Amino acid sequence: MPELPEVEVVRRGLERWVAGRTVAAAEVLNPRAVRRNTGDLAAQLKGRTLASAERRGKYLWLPLLDGPADTEEAGESLLAHLGMSGQLLVVDPTAPIEKHLRVRMGFADGGPELRFVDQRTFGHLLVAPMTAGRGRAVPEPVAHIAADPLEDAFDDAEFAVRLRLRRTGIKRALLDQSLISGVGNIYADEALWRARLHWARPTEALTRPKIFELLAAVRAVMTEALGQGGTSFDSLYVNVNGESGYFDRSLAVYGRRDEPCRRCGTPVRREAFMNRSSYSCPKCQPRPRNARP
Ligand SMILES: [Zn+2]
C-alpha cells in the first residue's frame, strides 16, 4: 500500500511528465478501473488538458482544463486512487501493452502515454467536481480529508488543539484521516519512535511542545523517505517512471521485531494494534499506565 511519500513521488513524476498536456484519446480496457466514475471517462478526458498534479495525503489528482493548455479550468479533476497495487506509468506509445493495463491516455503532442496498470484492481480513476476543501479546492471525494503535514494548509496549532480533544491513543489519532491525512502505519511507528512516545499514550495528556516535536518527527521521516524515493513494502509498487520505490534501510522500528533499537540497542517489540502491528522500543517508548488502545 503506497504511503504519502510514495504518492508524492508519483505526483512529482506526473507534474514533470504529464502536466500541461492535452489528452487526444483515452481508452478504458477494464471497466472495474472506472467503477466509481459517473459518465464515460474517455469522452470526459478527450480534448482536455491535465493542468497540474496535486496531492492531499494519499489522494492524487490532475485538475482539468476545458480544452488546450490556454483554456479555462473545467471545475473538475481526474482523481487517481492507486489502491494496493496501482501504478501510473509514463511510457512510449509503441511500448508493449502491460498485462494488467486498465486505462491508457494518449496526448495531442504524440509524446509518451500515461498508463494506469493495476494487478489487483482495487485502484480506480474518476472525474470528480472540485469543491472547497480544508484550506484549498479539492475534488469532492477528498473534501472530508484533513490537510497532510507537508501541505501549507496544515495548521500546527489547530492540530494540537484538536488532537487533545480526541481523548484517544496517539497512534489511533495519527491514523485518523479527518484529523491529519497521509500518515500510515509505517510512518506513524517511525515518528513515534523518534519522538519517544508509546503508541497508546493518551492524546489529552500530551503537551503542546511534545505535539510539535511529534509533528516535526512525522515531517522528518516523510521528507527523508521522499529523498530516497519513498518506501514501500509492496513489490508491485513502482513510481511514475516504472522505477521501484522500495526502500527500507532507514526504518528504525517498523518491521524490525527483536532487532536492536537503533538508539539504545533494546530489542524492538511488536504489539497488536487495530488488526495490524505496532513496532516500538520498550525502553525508549515505555508503555504508559493510562494507556488508550
Ligand atoms: Zn530504544
Short mmCIF file of N, CA and C and ligand atoms in Angstrom, two decimals, residues 193 261-266 281-285, ligand 1:
data_model
loop_
_atom_site.label_atom_id
_atom_site.label_comp_id
_atom_site.label_asym_id
_atom_site.label_seq_id
_atom_site.Cartn_x
_atom_site.Cartn_y
_atom_site.Cartn_z
N TRP A 193 8.59 6.65 17.39
CA TRP A 193 9.91 6.24 17.92
C TRP A 193 10.83 7.46 18.06
N CYS A 261 17.12 -1.76 18.92
CA CYS A 261 16.73 -0.36 18.73
C CYS A 261 17.96 0.40 18.25
N ARG A 262 17.79 1.25 17.26
CA ARG A 262 18.94 1.98 16.71
C ARG A 262 19.44 3.06 17.65
N ARG A 263 18.72 3.31 18.74
CA ARG A 263 19.15 4.33 19.70
C ARG A 263 19.77 3.69 20.93
N CYS A 264 19.17 2.61 21.45
CA CYS A 264 19.63 2.09 22.74
C CYS A 264 19.97 0.59 22.70
N GLY A 265 19.67 -0.08 21.61
CA GLY A 265 20.04 -1.49 21.48
C GLY A 265 19.04 -2.48 22.04
N THR A 266 18.01 -2.01 22.74
CA THR A 266 16.97 -2.90 23.27
C THR A 266 16.20 -3.54 22.10
N CYS A 281 10.21 0.66 20.77
CA CYS A 281 11.29 0.24 21.66
C CYS A 281 10.78 0.26 23.10
N PRO A 282 10.86 -0.87 23.82
CA PRO A 282 10.33 -0.92 25.19
C PRO A 282 11.02 0.08 26.12
N LYS A 283 12.26 0.41 25.83
CA LYS A 283 12.99 1.32 26.73
C LYS A 283 12.77 2.79 26.34
N CYS A 284 12.88 3.10 25.05
CA CYS A 284 12.70 4.49 24.60
C CYS A 284 11.24 4.91 24.62
N GLN A 285 10.33 3.94 24.50
CA GLN A 285 8.89 4.25 24.41
C GLN A 285 8.13 3.40 25.43
ZN ZN B 1 15.46 2.27 22.33
#
